[in-house]
Short mmCIF file of C-alpha atoms and ligand atoms in Angstrom, two decimals:
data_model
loop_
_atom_site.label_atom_id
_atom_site.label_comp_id
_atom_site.label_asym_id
_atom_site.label_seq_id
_atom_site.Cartn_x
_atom_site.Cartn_y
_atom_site.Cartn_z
CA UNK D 1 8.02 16.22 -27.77
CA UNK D 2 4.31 17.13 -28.47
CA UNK D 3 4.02 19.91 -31.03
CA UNK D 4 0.60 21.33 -29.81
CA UNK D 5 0.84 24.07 -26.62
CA UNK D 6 -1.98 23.12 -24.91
CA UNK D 7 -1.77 21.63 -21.29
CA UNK D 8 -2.22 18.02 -20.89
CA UNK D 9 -5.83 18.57 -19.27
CA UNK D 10 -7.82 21.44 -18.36
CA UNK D 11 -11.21 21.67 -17.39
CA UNK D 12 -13.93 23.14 -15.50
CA UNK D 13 -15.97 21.65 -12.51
CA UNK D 14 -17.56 22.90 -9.17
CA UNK D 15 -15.28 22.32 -6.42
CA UNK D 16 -16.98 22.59 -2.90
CA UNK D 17 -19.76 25.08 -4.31
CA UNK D 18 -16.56 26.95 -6.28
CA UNK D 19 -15.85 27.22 -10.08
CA UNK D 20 -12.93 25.68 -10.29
CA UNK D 21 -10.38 25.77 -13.62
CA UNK D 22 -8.49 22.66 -13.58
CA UNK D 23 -5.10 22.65 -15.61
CA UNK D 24 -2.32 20.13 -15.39
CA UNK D 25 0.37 21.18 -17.61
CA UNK D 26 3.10 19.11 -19.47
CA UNK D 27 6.28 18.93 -18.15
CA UNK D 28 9.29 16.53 -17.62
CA UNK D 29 7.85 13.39 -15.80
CA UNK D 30 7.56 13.21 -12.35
CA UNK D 31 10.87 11.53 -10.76
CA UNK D 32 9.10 9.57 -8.40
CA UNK D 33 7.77 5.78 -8.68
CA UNK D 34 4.99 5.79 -6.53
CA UNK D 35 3.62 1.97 -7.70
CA UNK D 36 -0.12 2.88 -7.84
CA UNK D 37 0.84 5.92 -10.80
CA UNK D 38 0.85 5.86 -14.88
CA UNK D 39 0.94 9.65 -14.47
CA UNK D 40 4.69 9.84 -15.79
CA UNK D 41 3.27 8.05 -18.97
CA UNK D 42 1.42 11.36 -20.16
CA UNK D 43 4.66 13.54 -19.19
CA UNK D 44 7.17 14.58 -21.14
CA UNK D 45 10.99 12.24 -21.35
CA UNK D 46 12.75 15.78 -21.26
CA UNK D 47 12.63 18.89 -19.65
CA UNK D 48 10.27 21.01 -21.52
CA UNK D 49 11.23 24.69 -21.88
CA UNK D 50 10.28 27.67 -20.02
CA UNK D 51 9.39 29.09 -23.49
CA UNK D 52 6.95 26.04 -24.10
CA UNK D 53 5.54 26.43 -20.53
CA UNK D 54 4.61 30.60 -21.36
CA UNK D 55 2.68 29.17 -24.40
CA UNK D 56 0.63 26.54 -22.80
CA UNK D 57 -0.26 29.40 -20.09
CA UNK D 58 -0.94 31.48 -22.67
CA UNK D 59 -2.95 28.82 -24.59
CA UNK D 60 -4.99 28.16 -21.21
CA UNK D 61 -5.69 32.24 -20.45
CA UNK D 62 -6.79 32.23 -24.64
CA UNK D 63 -8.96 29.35 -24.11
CA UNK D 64 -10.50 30.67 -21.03
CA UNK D 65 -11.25 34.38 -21.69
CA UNK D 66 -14.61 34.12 -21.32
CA UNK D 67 -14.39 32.95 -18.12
CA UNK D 68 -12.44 35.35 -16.50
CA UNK D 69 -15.53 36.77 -14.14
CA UNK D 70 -16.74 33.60 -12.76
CA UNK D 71 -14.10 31.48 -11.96
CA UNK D 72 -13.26 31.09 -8.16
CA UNK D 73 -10.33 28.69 -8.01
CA UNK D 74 -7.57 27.52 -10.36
CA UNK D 75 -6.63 24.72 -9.63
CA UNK D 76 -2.75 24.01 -10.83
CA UNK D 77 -0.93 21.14 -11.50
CA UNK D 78 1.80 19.12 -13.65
CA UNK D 79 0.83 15.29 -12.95
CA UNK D 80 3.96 15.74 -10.16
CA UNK D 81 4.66 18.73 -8.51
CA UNK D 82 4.22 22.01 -9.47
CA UNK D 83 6.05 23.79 -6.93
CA UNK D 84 9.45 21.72 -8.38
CA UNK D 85 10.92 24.65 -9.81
CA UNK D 86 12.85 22.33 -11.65
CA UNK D 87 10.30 21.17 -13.70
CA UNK D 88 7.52 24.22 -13.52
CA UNK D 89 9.72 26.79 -13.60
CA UNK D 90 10.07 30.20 -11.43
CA UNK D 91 9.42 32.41 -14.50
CA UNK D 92 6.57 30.01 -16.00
CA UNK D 93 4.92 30.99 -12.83
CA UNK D 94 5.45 34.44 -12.31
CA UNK D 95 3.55 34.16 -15.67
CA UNK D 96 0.59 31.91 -14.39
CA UNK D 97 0.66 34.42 -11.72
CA UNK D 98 0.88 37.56 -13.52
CA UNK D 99 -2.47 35.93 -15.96
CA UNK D 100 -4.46 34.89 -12.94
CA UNK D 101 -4.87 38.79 -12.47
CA UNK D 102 -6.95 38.77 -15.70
CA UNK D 103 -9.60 36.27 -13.18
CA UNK D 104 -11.22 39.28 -11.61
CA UNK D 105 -13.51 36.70 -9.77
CA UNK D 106 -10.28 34.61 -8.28
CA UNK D 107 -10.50 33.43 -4.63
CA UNK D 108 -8.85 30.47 -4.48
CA UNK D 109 -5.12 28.99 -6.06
CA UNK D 110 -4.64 25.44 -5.04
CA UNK D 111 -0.80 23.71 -6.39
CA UNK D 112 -0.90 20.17 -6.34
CA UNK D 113 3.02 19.24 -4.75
CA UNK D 114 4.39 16.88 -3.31
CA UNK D 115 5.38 17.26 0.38
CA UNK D 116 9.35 17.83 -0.46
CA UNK D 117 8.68 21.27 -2.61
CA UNK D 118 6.16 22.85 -0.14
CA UNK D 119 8.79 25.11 0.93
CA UNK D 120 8.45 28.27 2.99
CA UNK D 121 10.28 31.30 0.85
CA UNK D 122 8.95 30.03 -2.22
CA UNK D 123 4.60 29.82 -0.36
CA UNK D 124 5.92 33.44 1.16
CA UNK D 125 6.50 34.70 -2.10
CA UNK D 126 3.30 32.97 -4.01
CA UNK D 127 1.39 34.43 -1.10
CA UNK D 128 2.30 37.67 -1.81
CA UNK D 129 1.82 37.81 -5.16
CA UNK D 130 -1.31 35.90 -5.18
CA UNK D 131 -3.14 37.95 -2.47
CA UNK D 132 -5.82 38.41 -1.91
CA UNK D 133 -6.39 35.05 -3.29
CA UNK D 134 -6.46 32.43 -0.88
CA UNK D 135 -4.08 29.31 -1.31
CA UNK D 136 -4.29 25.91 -1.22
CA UNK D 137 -1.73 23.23 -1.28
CA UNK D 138 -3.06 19.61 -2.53
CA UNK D 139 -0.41 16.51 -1.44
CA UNK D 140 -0.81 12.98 -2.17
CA UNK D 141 -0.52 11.19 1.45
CA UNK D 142 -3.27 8.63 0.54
CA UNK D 143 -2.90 6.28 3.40
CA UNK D 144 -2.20 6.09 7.15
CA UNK D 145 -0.99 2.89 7.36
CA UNK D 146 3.12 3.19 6.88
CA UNK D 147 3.57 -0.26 5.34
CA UNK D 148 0.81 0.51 2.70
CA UNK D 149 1.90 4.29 1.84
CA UNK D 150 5.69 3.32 1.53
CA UNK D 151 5.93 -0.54 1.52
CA UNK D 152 2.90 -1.17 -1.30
CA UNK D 153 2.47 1.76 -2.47
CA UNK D 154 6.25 3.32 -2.81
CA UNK D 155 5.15 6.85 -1.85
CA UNK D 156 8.25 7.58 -0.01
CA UNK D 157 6.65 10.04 2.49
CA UNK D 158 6.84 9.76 6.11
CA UNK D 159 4.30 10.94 8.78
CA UNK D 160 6.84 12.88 10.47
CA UNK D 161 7.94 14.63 6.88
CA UNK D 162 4.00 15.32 6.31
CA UNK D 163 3.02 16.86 9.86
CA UNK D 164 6.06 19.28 9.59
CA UNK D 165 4.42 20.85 6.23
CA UNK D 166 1.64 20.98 7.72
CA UNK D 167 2.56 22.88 10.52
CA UNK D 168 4.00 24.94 8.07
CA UNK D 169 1.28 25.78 5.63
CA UNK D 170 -0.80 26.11 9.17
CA UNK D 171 1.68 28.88 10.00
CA UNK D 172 1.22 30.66 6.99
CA UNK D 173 -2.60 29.96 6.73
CA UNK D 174 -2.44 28.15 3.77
CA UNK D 175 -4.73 25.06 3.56
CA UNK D 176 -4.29 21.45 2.75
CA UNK D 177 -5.95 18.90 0.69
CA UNK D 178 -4.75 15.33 0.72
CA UNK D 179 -5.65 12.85 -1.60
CA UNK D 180 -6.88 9.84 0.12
CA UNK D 181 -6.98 6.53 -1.42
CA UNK D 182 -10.26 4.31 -0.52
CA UNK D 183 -9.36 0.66 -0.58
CA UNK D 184 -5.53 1.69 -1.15
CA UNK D 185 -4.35 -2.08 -0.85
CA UNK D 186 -4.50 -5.14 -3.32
CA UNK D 187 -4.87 -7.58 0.03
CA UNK D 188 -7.95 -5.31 1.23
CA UNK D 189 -11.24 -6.24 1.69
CA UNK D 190 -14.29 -3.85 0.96
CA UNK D 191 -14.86 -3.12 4.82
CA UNK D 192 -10.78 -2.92 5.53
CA UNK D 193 -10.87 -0.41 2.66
CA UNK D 194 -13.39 2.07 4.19
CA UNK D 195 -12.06 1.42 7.35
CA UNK D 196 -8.67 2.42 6.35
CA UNK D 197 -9.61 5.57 4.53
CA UNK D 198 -11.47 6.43 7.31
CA UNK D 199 -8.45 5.97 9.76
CA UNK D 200 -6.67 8.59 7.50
CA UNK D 201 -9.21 10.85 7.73
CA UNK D 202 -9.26 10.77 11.33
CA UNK D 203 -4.86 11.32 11.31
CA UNK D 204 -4.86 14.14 8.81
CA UNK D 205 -8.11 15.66 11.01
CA UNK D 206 -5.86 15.50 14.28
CA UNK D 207 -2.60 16.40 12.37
CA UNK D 208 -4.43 19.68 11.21
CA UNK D 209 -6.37 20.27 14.05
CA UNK D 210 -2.66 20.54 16.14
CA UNK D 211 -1.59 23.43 14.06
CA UNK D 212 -4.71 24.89 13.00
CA UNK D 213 -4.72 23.98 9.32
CA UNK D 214 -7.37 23.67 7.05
CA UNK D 215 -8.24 20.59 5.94
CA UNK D 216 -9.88 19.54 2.90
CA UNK D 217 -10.22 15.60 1.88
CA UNK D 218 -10.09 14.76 -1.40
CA UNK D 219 -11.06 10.96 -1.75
CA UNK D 220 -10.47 9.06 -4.59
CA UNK D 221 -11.63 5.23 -4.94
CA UNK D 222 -8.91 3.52 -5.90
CA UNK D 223 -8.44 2.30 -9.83
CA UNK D 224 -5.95 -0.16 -11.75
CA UNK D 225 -4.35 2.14 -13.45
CA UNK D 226 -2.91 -0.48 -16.48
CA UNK D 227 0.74 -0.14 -16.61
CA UNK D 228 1.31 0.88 -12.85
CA UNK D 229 3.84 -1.23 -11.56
CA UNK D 230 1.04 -1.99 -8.91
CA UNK D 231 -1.85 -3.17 -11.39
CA UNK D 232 0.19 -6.60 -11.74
CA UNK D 233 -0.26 -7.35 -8.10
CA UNK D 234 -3.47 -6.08 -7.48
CA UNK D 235 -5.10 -8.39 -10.57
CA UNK D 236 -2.59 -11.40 -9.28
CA UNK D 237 -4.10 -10.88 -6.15
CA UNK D 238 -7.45 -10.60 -7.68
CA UNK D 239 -8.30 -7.19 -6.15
CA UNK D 240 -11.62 -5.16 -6.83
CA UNK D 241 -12.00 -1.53 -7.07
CA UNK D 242 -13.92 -0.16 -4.11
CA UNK D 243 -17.83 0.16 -5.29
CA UNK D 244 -19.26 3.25 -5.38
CA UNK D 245 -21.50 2.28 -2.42
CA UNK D 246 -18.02 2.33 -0.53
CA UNK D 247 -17.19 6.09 -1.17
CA UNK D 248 -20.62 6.88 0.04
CA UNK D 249 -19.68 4.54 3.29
CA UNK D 250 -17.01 6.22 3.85
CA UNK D 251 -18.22 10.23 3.59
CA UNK D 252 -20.60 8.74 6.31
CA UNK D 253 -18.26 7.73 8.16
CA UNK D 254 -16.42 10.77 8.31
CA UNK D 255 -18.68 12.96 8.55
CA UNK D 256 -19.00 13.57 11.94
CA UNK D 257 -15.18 15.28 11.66
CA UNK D 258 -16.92 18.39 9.68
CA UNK D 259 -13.85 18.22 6.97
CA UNK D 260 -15.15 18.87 3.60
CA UNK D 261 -15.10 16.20 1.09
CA UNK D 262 -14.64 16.14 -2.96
CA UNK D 263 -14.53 12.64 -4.34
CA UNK D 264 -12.55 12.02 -7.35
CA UNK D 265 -14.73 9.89 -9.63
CA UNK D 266 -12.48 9.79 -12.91
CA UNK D 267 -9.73 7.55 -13.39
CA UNK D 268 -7.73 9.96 -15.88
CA UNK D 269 -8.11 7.56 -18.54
CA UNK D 270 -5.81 5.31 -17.12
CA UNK D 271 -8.11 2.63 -16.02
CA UNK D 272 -10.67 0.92 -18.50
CA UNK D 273 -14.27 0.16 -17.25
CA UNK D 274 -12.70 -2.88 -15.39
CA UNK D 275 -10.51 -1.11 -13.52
CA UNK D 276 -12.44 1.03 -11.56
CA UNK D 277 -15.49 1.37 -9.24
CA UNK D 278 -17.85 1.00 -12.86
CA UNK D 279 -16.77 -2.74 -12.85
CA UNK D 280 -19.06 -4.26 -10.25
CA UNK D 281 -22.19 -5.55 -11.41
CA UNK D 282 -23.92 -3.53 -8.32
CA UNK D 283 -22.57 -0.39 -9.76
CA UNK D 284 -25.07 2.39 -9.26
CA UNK D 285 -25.42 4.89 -11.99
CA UNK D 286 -27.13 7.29 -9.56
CA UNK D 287 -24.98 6.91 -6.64
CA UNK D 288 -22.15 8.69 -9.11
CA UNK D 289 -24.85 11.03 -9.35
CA UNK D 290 -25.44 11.98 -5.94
CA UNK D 291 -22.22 12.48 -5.10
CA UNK D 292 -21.11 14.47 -7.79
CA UNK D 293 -23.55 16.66 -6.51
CA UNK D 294 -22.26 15.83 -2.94
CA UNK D 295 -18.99 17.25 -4.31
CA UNK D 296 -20.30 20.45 -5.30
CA UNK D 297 -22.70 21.40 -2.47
CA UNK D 298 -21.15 18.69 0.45
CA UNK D 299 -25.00 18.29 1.44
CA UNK D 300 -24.86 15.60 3.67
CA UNK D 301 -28.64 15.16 3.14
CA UNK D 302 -28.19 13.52 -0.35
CA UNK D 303 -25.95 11.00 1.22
CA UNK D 304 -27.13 10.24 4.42
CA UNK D 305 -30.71 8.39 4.09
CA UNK D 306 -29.75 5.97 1.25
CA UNK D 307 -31.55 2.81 2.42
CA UNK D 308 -29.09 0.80 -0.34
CA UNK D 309 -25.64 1.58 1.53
CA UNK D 310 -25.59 -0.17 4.39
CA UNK D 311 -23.76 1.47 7.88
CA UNK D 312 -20.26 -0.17 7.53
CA UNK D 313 -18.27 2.03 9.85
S1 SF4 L 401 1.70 9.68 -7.50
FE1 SF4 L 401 2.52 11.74 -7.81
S2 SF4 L 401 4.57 11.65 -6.88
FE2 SF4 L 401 3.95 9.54 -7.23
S3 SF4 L 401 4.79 8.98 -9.23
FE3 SF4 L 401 2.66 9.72 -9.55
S4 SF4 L 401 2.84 11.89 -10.01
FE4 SF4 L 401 4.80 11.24 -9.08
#
């Protein structure tokens, strides 16, 4: 067990034009083996107390003080699920809760969960304790394509399982970001990997747009994360991480849908330079640029007249 009580990662970025504080705390690993994740490798073997949990709030609320009148989301996670009360205890976040009052600036909460903990008493009661903030729930569906999502990729979530949270959250006007993986496969191509993410797009769009949920896309170019059970495939098989000339393909592509878009352009120090979208000799320093900026004003201007990225989709 780690003896410091700070959170595993915290941070600050703008998230769609919002100041976002980013925390993933440390708790028990994640029980799942999704093939694509190392996540469980920065987690704790045990369960780590409730006691622990209070200090690395506290720890966060300490570190952020200063920030308490500009921040606009807080963003919440545990590299698993955060709403597994088993792991991120009810107490620990009656405390989170109880802090976030200190953020007099607070619109947003987002939890990152996976689908089996979004659950409706326990959104009811974050709801009313949170409000007037605004919540968010962020799940990891990545890809449309069943054989990928559960056969490749071991994510062990169904459609069916995903739309009925969705309705859900829907009903109780809570929105929904979904990762989405670009290139999610190690027997992809470059085109078959835009084309895929933006085939999810389009599903989660219609899913949403069924029970009138909010929808936000949060696309992340795939890495090789280096001791994911997937990583010994995907360099078997020879498989390149999307460019970054992909993830602006594939904003383009989706654009017309009018679904916000954040890309995710770190690879949580999981992936070395080879691993990820950096390891193309092509790779455009700038690009990164532009859509970082993308990410935090989603003007479609600064993506839409590059004469380098060609029109795949
Ligand atoms: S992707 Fe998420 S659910 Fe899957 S193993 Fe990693 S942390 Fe757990």
């Amino acid at each position: 067990m780690r003896k410091d009580v700070a959170p595993l990662y915290h941070g600050r970025r703008t998230f769609l034009g919002k100041e976002d504080l980013v925390v993933s705390f440390f708790t028990e690993k994640c029980q799942y083996k999704c093939s694509f994740c190392d996540l469980g490798s920065k987690s704790s073997q045990a369960p780590v107390t409730e006691s622990n949990l209070v200090k690395q709030i506290h720890w966060l609320f300490d570190q952020y003080q200063d920030y308490c009148t500009s921040i606009q989301q807080l963003s919440i996670g545990n590299e698993g699920s955060i709403l597994d009360q088993n792991r991120f205890y009810g107490a620990a976040m009656d405390y989170l809760i109880e802090r976030s009052r200190e953020i007099s600036s607070l619109e947003w909460v987002s939890f990152e969960s996976r689908p089996e903990y979004i659950k409706d008493k326990y959104l009811q009661k974050l709801k009313r304790l949170l409000y007037p903030a605004n919540i968010d729930v962020t799940v990891g569906f990545e890809t449309q394509e069943e054989t990928i999502r559960n056969g490749i990729l071991n994510k062990r979530i169904s459609r069916k399982q995903l739309e009925k949270k969705i309705a859900l959250l829907g009903s109780m006007d809570i929105r929904l970001t979904s990762y989405v993986m670009l290139k999610p496969s190690p027997f992809m191509s470059e085109e078959e990997g835009i084309l895929e993410a933006k085939r999810t797009i389009e599903y989660l769009h219609e899913a949403c747009t069924k029970s009138s949920t909010s929808l936000v896309v949060y696309l992340n170019p795939t890495y090789i994360a280096n001791n994911s059970p997937l990583a010994a495939l995907m360099n078997r098989m020879g498989y390149k991480p999307p460019k970054i000339q992909s993830v602006v393909s594939t904003i383009r592509a989706a654009n017309s849908l009018g679904i916000p878009i954040y890309t995710g352009l770190w690879s949580e120090k999981l992936a070395d330079e080879n691993g990820d979208y950096r390891s193309h000799d092509d790779y455009d320093k700038e690009l990164r640029r532009l859509i970082k900026q993308f990410n935090a004003t989603q003007n479609f201007d600064l993506l839409s007249n590059l004469q380098s990225i060609q029109k795949n989709c």
